[in-house]
Short mmCIF file of N, CA and C in Angstrom, two decimals:
data_model
loop_
_atom_site.label_atom_id
_atom_site.label_comp_id
_atom_site.label_asym_id
_atom_site.label_seq_id
_atom_site.Cartn_x
_atom_site.Cartn_y
_atom_site.Cartn_z
N LEU A 49 -147.41 -145.58 -56.70
CA LEU A 49 -146.01 -145.94 -56.80
C LEU A 49 -145.27 -145.59 -55.52
N CYS A 50 -145.60 -144.45 -54.93
CA CYS A 50 -144.96 -144.08 -53.67
C CYS A 50 -145.26 -145.12 -52.58
N ALA A 51 -146.47 -145.66 -52.59
CA ALA A 51 -146.83 -146.69 -51.60
C ALA A 51 -145.97 -147.94 -51.79
N LEU A 52 -145.71 -148.31 -53.04
CA LEU A 52 -144.87 -149.48 -53.28
C LEU A 52 -143.44 -149.26 -52.78
N PHE A 53 -142.94 -148.03 -52.92
CA PHE A 53 -141.60 -147.71 -52.44
C PHE A 53 -141.60 -147.35 -50.95
N ALA A 54 -142.78 -147.14 -50.39
CA ALA A 54 -142.94 -146.77 -48.98
C ALA A 54 -142.21 -145.47 -48.65
N ARG A 55 -142.20 -144.56 -49.62
CA ARG A 55 -141.59 -143.24 -49.40
C ARG A 55 -141.99 -142.31 -50.53
N GLU A 56 -141.83 -141.03 -50.31
CA GLU A 56 -142.10 -140.02 -51.32
C GLU A 56 -141.00 -140.07 -52.38
N LEU A 57 -141.38 -139.94 -53.64
CA LEU A 57 -140.41 -140.04 -54.73
C LEU A 57 -140.11 -138.71 -55.41
N LYS A 58 -140.70 -137.62 -54.92
CA LYS A 58 -140.41 -136.30 -55.49
C LYS A 58 -138.92 -136.02 -55.38
N GLY A 59 -138.36 -135.49 -56.46
CA GLY A 59 -136.95 -135.13 -56.45
C GLY A 59 -136.01 -136.30 -56.72
N GLU A 60 -136.56 -137.51 -56.81
CA GLU A 60 -135.73 -138.69 -57.07
C GLU A 60 -135.40 -138.77 -58.56
N SER A 61 -134.27 -139.31 -58.88
CA SER A 61 -133.92 -139.58 -60.27
C SER A 61 -134.76 -140.76 -60.75
N PHE A 62 -135.52 -140.56 -61.83
CA PHE A 62 -136.36 -141.64 -62.35
C PHE A 62 -135.52 -142.86 -62.70
N ASN A 63 -134.37 -142.64 -63.28
CA ASN A 63 -133.51 -143.74 -63.69
C ASN A 63 -132.98 -144.53 -62.50
N GLN A 64 -132.77 -143.88 -61.36
CA GLN A 64 -132.25 -144.56 -60.18
C GLN A 64 -133.29 -145.45 -59.51
N LEU A 65 -134.55 -145.33 -59.89
CA LEU A 65 -135.59 -146.19 -59.33
C LEU A 65 -135.53 -147.60 -59.89
N TRP A 66 -134.76 -147.79 -60.94
CA TRP A 66 -134.68 -149.07 -61.63
C TRP A 66 -133.43 -149.83 -61.24
N HIS A 67 -133.51 -151.13 -61.32
CA HIS A 67 -132.35 -151.98 -61.08
C HIS A 67 -131.28 -151.63 -62.12
N ARG A 68 -130.03 -151.73 -61.75
CA ARG A 68 -128.93 -151.37 -62.67
C ARG A 68 -129.05 -152.02 -64.03
N SER A 69 -129.49 -153.27 -64.06
CA SER A 69 -129.56 -154.00 -65.33
C SER A 69 -130.60 -153.40 -66.29
N GLY A 70 -131.55 -152.62 -65.78
CA GLY A 70 -132.58 -152.04 -66.63
C GLY A 70 -132.42 -150.56 -66.88
N GLN A 71 -131.44 -149.91 -66.27
CA GLN A 71 -131.31 -148.46 -66.38
C GLN A 71 -131.01 -147.99 -67.80
N THR A 72 -130.21 -148.74 -68.54
CA THR A 72 -129.92 -148.35 -69.92
C THR A 72 -131.18 -148.41 -70.77
N ALA A 73 -131.96 -149.46 -70.61
CA ALA A 73 -133.20 -149.60 -71.37
C ALA A 73 -134.18 -148.47 -71.04
N VAL A 74 -134.26 -148.09 -69.77
CA VAL A 74 -135.15 -147.00 -69.37
C VAL A 74 -134.69 -145.69 -69.98
N ARG A 75 -133.39 -145.42 -69.96
CA ARG A 75 -132.86 -144.19 -70.58
C ARG A 75 -133.17 -144.16 -72.08
N GLU A 76 -133.01 -145.29 -72.75
CA GLU A 76 -133.28 -145.35 -74.18
C GLU A 76 -134.77 -145.14 -74.47
N LEU A 77 -135.63 -145.71 -73.64
CA LEU A 77 -137.07 -145.55 -73.81
C LEU A 77 -137.47 -144.09 -73.60
N LEU A 78 -136.93 -143.45 -72.58
CA LEU A 78 -137.20 -142.03 -72.34
C LEU A 78 -136.73 -141.18 -73.51
N SER A 79 -135.60 -141.53 -74.08
CA SER A 79 -135.07 -140.80 -75.22
C SER A 79 -136.01 -140.90 -76.42
N VAL A 80 -136.55 -142.07 -76.67
CA VAL A 80 -137.49 -142.26 -77.77
C VAL A 80 -138.74 -141.41 -77.54
N VAL A 81 -139.27 -141.43 -76.32
CA VAL A 81 -140.47 -140.66 -76.00
C VAL A 81 -140.24 -139.18 -76.26
N MET A 82 -139.12 -138.66 -75.83
CA MET A 82 -138.85 -137.23 -75.98
C MET A 82 -138.47 -136.86 -77.42
N ASP A 83 -137.65 -137.67 -78.07
CA ASP A 83 -137.21 -137.35 -79.43
C ASP A 83 -138.32 -137.50 -80.45
N GLU A 84 -139.11 -138.56 -80.32
CA GLU A 84 -140.16 -138.84 -81.29
C GLU A 84 -141.50 -138.21 -80.91
N LYS A 85 -141.57 -137.68 -79.69
CA LYS A 85 -142.79 -137.05 -79.17
C LYS A 85 -144.00 -137.99 -79.26
N VAL A 86 -143.78 -139.22 -78.78
CA VAL A 86 -144.82 -140.24 -78.76
C VAL A 86 -144.95 -140.79 -77.35
N GLY A 87 -146.13 -141.25 -77.00
CA GLY A 87 -146.33 -141.90 -75.72
C GLY A 87 -146.00 -143.38 -75.82
N VAL A 88 -145.66 -143.96 -74.70
CA VAL A 88 -145.31 -145.38 -74.64
C VAL A 88 -146.00 -146.00 -73.43
N VAL A 89 -146.57 -147.18 -73.63
CA VAL A 89 -147.10 -147.98 -72.53
C VAL A 89 -146.27 -149.26 -72.48
N ALA A 90 -145.76 -149.58 -71.30
CA ALA A 90 -144.89 -150.75 -71.17
C ALA A 90 -145.25 -151.54 -69.92
N SER A 91 -145.11 -152.83 -69.99
CA SER A 91 -145.26 -153.69 -68.82
C SER A 91 -143.92 -153.73 -68.10
N VAL A 92 -143.95 -153.57 -66.78
CA VAL A 92 -142.73 -153.62 -65.98
C VAL A 92 -142.98 -154.53 -64.78
N SER A 93 -141.91 -155.00 -64.21
CA SER A 93 -142.01 -155.87 -63.05
C SER A 93 -141.21 -155.25 -61.91
N GLY A 94 -141.82 -155.19 -60.74
CA GLY A 94 -141.15 -154.63 -59.57
C GLY A 94 -140.88 -155.71 -58.54
N ALA A 95 -139.84 -155.51 -57.76
CA ALA A 95 -139.49 -156.44 -56.68
C ALA A 95 -138.75 -155.67 -55.61
N THR A 96 -138.68 -156.24 -54.41
CA THR A 96 -137.92 -155.61 -53.34
C THR A 96 -136.43 -155.79 -53.61
N SER A 97 -135.64 -154.95 -53.00
CA SER A 97 -134.20 -155.02 -53.23
C SER A 97 -133.59 -156.33 -52.73
N ASP A 98 -134.25 -156.98 -51.76
CA ASP A 98 -133.72 -158.25 -51.27
C ASP A 98 -134.45 -159.46 -51.88
N ASP A 99 -135.37 -159.20 -52.83
CA ASP A 99 -136.12 -160.25 -53.54
C ASP A 99 -136.88 -161.18 -52.60
N MET A 100 -137.28 -160.69 -51.44
CA MET A 100 -138.00 -161.52 -50.47
C MET A 100 -139.47 -161.71 -50.87
N LEU A 101 -140.03 -160.76 -51.59
CA LEU A 101 -141.43 -160.84 -52.00
C LEU A 101 -141.53 -161.22 -53.47
N LEU A 102 -142.70 -161.72 -53.84
CA LEU A 102 -142.94 -162.03 -55.24
C LEU A 102 -142.93 -160.75 -56.06
N PRO A 103 -142.52 -160.84 -57.31
CA PRO A 103 -142.54 -159.65 -58.17
C PRO A 103 -143.95 -159.09 -58.33
N VAL A 104 -144.04 -157.80 -58.55
CA VAL A 104 -145.31 -157.12 -58.77
C VAL A 104 -145.35 -156.70 -60.24
N SER A 105 -146.40 -157.09 -60.94
CA SER A 105 -146.57 -156.68 -62.34
C SER A 105 -147.21 -155.30 -62.37
N LEU A 106 -146.62 -154.40 -63.15
CA LEU A 106 -147.11 -153.03 -63.25
C LEU A 106 -147.17 -152.62 -64.71
N GLU A 107 -147.90 -151.55 -64.96
CA GLU A 107 -147.94 -150.97 -66.30
C GLU A 107 -147.46 -149.53 -66.17
N MET A 108 -146.58 -149.12 -67.08
CA MET A 108 -146.00 -147.77 -67.03
C MET A 108 -146.38 -147.04 -68.31
N MET A 109 -146.80 -145.78 -68.16
CA MET A 109 -147.08 -144.94 -69.32
C MET A 109 -146.16 -143.73 -69.26
N LEU A 110 -145.43 -143.50 -70.33
CA LEU A 110 -144.54 -142.34 -70.43
C LEU A 110 -145.06 -141.44 -71.54
N LEU A 111 -145.20 -140.15 -71.23
CA LEU A 111 -145.72 -139.19 -72.19
C LEU A 111 -144.77 -138.01 -72.33
N PRO A 112 -144.63 -137.49 -73.53
CA PRO A 112 -143.78 -136.30 -73.73
C PRO A 112 -144.56 -135.05 -73.32
N LEU A 113 -144.26 -134.50 -72.18
CA LEU A 113 -145.04 -133.37 -71.66
C LEU A 113 -144.47 -132.01 -72.04
N MET A 114 -143.22 -131.96 -72.47
CA MET A 114 -142.62 -130.70 -72.90
C MET A 114 -142.07 -130.86 -74.30
N SER A 115 -141.95 -129.76 -74.97
CA SER A 115 -141.47 -129.78 -76.33
C SER A 115 -140.71 -128.49 -76.61
N ASP A 116 -139.97 -128.49 -77.71
CA ASP A 116 -139.23 -127.29 -78.10
C ASP A 116 -140.16 -126.19 -78.60
N THR A 117 -141.30 -126.59 -79.14
CA THR A 117 -142.24 -125.60 -79.67
C THR A 117 -143.53 -125.63 -78.87
N ARG A 118 -144.14 -124.50 -78.76
CA ARG A 118 -145.37 -124.39 -77.98
C ARG A 118 -146.51 -125.23 -78.59
N SER A 119 -146.53 -125.33 -79.91
CA SER A 119 -147.63 -126.05 -80.56
C SER A 119 -147.61 -127.55 -80.25
N GLU A 120 -146.46 -128.09 -79.86
CA GLU A 120 -146.37 -129.52 -79.56
C GLU A 120 -146.46 -129.81 -78.07
N ALA A 121 -146.43 -128.78 -77.24
CA ALA A 121 -146.50 -128.99 -75.78
C ALA A 121 -147.85 -129.53 -75.39
N ARG A 122 -147.87 -130.38 -74.38
CA ARG A 122 -149.13 -130.95 -73.91
C ARG A 122 -149.42 -130.47 -72.51
#
């Protein structure tokens, strides 16, 4: 993913990596993953900010890595 962005993504806001039109959906998906403690696999499409290149099809997996209780932590 860093290669696609051509920069290091550590410390970046995950939500800010998405186009404005998709940020609400990403926030809602993250909320489901954390609240329900379930993993999600989703197809996503990437493009340059100037849309000069063809879109890139990607697959994203989100996992709940922290929990309120130790027994549910992964």
